[in-house]
XYZ file of C-alpha atoms in Angstrom:
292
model
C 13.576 -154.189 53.036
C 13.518 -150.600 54.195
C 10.735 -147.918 53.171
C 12.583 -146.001 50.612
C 13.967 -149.741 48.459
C 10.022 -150.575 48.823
C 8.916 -147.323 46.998
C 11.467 -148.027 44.456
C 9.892 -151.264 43.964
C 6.859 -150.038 43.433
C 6.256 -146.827 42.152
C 7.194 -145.734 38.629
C 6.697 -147.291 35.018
C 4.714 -149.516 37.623
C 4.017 -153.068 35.273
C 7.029 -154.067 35.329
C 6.785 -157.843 36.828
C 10.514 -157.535 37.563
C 9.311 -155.069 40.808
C 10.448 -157.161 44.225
C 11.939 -160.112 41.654
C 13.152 -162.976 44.491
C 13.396 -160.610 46.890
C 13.693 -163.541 49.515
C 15.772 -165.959 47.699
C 19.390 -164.674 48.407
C 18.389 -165.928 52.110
C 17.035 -169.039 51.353
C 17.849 -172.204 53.285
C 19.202 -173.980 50.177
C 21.469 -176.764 49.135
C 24.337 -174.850 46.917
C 23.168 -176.892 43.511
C 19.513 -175.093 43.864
C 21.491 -171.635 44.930
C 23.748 -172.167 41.678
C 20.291 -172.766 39.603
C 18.275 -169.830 41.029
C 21.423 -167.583 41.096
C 21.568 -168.794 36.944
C 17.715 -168.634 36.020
C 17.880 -164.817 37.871
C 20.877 -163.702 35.595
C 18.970 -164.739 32.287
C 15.933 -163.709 33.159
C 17.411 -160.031 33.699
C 19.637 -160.399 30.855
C 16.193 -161.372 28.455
C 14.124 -158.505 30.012
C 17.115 -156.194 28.637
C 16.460 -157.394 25.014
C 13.992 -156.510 22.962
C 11.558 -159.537 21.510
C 12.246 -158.454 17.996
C 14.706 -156.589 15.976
C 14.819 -153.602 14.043
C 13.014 -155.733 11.001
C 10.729 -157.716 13.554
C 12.647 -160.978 13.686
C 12.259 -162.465 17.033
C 15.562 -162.655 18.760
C 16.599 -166.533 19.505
C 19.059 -165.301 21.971
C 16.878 -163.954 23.893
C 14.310 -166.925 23.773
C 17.157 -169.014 24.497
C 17.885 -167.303 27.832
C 14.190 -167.935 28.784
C 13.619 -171.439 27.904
C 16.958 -172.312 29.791
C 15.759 -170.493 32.563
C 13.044 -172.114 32.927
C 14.806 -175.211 32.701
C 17.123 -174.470 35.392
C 13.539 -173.825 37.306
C 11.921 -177.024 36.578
C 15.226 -178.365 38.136
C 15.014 -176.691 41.391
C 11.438 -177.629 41.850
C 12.129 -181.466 41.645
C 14.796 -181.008 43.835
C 13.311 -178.152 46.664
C 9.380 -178.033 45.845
C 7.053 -175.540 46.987
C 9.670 -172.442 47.079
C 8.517 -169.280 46.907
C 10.889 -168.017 44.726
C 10.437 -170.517 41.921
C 6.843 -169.879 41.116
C 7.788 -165.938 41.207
C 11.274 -166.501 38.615
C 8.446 -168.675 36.880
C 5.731 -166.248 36.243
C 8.561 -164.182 35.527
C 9.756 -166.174 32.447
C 5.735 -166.173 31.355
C 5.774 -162.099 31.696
C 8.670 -162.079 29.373
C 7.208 -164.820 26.657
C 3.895 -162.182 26.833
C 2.093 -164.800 28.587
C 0.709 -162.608 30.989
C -2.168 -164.291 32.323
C 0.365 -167.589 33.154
C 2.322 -164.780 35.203
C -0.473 -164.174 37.244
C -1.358 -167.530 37.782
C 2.141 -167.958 38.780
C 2.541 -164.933 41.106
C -0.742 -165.696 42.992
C 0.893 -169.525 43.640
C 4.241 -167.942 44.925
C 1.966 -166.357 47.417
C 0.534 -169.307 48.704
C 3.548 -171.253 49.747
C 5.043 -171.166 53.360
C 8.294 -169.628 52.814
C 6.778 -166.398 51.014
C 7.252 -163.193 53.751
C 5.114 -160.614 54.192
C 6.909 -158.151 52.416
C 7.315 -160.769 49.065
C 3.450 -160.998 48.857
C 2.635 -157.636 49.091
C 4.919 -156.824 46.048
C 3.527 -160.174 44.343
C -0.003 -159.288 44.772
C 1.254 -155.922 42.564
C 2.432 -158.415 39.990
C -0.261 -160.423 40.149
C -3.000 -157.661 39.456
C -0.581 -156.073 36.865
C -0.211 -159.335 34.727
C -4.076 -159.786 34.744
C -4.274 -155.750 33.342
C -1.791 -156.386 30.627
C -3.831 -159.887 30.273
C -6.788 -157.542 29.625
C -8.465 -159.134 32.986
C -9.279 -155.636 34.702
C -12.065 -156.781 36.892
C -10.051 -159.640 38.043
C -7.060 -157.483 38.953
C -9.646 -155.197 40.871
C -10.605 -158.802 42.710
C -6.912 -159.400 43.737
C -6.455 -155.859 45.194
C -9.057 -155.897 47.178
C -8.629 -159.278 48.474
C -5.241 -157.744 49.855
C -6.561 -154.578 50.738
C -5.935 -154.636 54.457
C -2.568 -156.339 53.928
C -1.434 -154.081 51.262
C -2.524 -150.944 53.291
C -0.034 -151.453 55.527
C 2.453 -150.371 53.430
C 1.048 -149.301 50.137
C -2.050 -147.896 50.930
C -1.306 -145.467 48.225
C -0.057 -147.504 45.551
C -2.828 -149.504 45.475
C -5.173 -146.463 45.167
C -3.585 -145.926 42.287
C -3.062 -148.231 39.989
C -6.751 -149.273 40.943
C -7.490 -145.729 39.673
C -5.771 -146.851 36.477
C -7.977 -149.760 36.058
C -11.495 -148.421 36.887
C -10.380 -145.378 34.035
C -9.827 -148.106 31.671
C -13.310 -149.414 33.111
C -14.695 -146.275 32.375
C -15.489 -145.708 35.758
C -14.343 -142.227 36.137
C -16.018 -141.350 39.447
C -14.488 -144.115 41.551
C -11.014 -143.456 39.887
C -11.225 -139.839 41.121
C -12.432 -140.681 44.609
C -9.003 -142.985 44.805
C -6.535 -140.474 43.423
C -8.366 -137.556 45.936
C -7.166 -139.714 48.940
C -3.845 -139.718 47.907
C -3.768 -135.776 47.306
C -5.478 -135.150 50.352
C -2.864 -136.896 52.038
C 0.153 -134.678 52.818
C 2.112 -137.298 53.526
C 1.870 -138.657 50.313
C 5.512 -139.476 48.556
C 6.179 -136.952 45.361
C 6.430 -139.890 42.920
C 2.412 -140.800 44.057
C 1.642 -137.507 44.019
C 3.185 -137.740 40.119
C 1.330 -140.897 39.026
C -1.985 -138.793 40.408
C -1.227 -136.309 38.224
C -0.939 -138.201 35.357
C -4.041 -140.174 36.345
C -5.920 -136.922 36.428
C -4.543 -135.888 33.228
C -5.579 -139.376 31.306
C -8.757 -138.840 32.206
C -9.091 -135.128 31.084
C -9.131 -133.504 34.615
C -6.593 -130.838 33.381
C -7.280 -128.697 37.279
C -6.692 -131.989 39.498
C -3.698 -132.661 36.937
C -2.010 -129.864 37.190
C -2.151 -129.065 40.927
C -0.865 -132.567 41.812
C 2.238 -132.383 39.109
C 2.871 -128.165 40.317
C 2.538 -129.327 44.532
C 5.736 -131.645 43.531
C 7.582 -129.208 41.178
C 10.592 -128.648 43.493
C 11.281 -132.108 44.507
C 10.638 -133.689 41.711
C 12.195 -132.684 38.091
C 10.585 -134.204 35.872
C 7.456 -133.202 36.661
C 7.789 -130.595 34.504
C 7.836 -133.062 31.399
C 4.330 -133.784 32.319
C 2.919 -130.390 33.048
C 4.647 -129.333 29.437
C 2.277 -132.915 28.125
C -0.333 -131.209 29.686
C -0.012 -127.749 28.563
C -0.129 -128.839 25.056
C -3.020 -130.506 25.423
C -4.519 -127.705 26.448
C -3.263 -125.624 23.301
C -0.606 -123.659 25.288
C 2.836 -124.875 22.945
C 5.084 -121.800 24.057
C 4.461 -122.544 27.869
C 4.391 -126.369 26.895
C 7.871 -125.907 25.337
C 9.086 -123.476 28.668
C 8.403 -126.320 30.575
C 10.067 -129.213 29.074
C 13.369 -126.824 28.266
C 13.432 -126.721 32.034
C 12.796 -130.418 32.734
C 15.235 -131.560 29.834
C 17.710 -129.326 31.971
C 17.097 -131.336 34.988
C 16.560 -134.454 34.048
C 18.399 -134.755 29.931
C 18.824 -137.842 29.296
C 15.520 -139.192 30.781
C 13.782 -136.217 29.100
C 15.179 -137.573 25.799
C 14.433 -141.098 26.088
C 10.441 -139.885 27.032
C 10.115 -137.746 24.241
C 11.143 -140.992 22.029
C 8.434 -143.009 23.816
C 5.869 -140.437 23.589
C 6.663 -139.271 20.349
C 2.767 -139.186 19.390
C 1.949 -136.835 22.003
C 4.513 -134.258 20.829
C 3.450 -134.042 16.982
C 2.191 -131.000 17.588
C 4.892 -129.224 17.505
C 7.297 -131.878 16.593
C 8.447 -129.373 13.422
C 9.350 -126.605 16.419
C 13.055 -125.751 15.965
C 12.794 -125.347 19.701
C 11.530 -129.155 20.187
C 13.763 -130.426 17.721
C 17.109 -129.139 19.759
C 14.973 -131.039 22.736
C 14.572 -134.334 21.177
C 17.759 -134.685 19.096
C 20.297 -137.118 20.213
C 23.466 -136.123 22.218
C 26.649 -137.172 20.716
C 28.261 -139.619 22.692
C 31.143 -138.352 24.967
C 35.087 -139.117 23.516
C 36.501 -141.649 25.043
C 39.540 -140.889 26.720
């Protein structure tokens, strides 16, 4: 896997078990009723994380479950047949990830790292998985235990991403200082890739450091667009609406689409000035283009 697919992998929305999903599998040494079942239990598994759990009137969608459980089956299967792959423990604690069983997904992710056919590159993005099931699990100190278990192997290659969303964890451990001291290595770093330099920024910014916050999100301005969404966040936060609102005209220029779907998500943050006609030409849908 080359540098730039392995940043893709990892940085971003970043807890996302889905990151580096069987990345070994397509070259397995396999019989072609165990490639058939993998090949089946990936489509489904991709197919469920596309649905939501629940519809509009919080009904749990049996589709969706469906896809799971048969997934899973198909799993079971290729275990009795080829035990001790890799792959099957990581499509496994994928299934648990999507059933919000996120502790069983780390359990599952640290086994897929233990068997023989799991490369170097596999663990590495499996540890990630691994330490971001036990956050969502609400096991922070245990995810801390993972990453530095596979500090020196992770440093190898994601020195920085490991920083980072360690930085995540000790803020939610209140542990300010030694969040800080992780995010400073990465912007001291000039080396450091814009999206890290971005996830600093917003690391800073969660944690009130409004100076550190916005001189990591303005040192990636030009190469990154939508920077400019979270310097407009931060902005208004700090009481400044009419530069807040400069700033996320010019990202929604950039970047529309994305802009649109982030003010959805983040609709809280924007209440401030959600009743701005200005915001309210920002946020509105787009008609969908005729079809031809």
């Amino acid at each position: 896997m080359n540098e730039s697919m392995s940043r893709v992998l990892l940085y971003g929305g970043a807890i996302a078990a889905i990151a580096g999903i069987g990345i070994a599998w397509a070259n397995a040494s396999t019989d072609a009723d165990v490639m058939t079942m993998l090949s089946s239990a990936d489509s489904q598994l991709r197919m469920a994380d596309a649905i939501p759990p629940v519809d509009r009137a919080g009904k749990r969608l049996d589709k969706r479950d469906d896809m799971i459980v048969d997934a899973i089956k198909q799993l079971q299967k290729v275990e009795q047949i080829e035990p001790g792959m890799a792959v099957t423990a990581e499509f496994r604690g994928f299934a648990h990830m999507l059933q919000g069983e996120f502790a069983n997904a780390a359990a599952c992710y640290g086994d897929a790292k233990t068997r023989a056919d799991c490369g170097d590159e596999q663990r590495d993005v499996l540890t990630f998985n691994q330490a971001r099931m036990l956050v969502q699990a609400g096991e922070f100190e245990q995810a801390l235990l993972v990453f530095a278990a596979n500090k020196t192997a992770l440093d190898g290659r994601y020195g920085h991403q490991r920083r980072l969303e360690e930085a995540a964890i000790l803020r939610e451990l209140g542990r300010v200082n030694e969040a800080v001291d992780r995010l400073d290595i990465v912007m001291l770093d000039e080396a450091a890739v814009p999206l890290a330099r971005l996830q600093a920024g917003r690391e800073y910014s969660a944690m009130g450091l409004f100076g550190p916050a916005e001189d990591a999100l303005k040192s990636i301005q030009n190469e990154t667009a939508i920077a400019d969404y979270y310097l407009a966040q931060l902005k208004l936060r700090q009481g400044q609406a009419d530069t807040s609102l400069e700033l996320l005209e010019r990202a929604s220029k950039a970047r529309p689409t994305e802009v649109r779907q982030l003010l959805r998500q983040d609709a809280a943050t924007w209440s401030a000035v959600a009743q701005n006609v200005r915001f309210q030409e920002l946020a509105k849908p787009k008609p969908a283009s005729p079809g031809r």
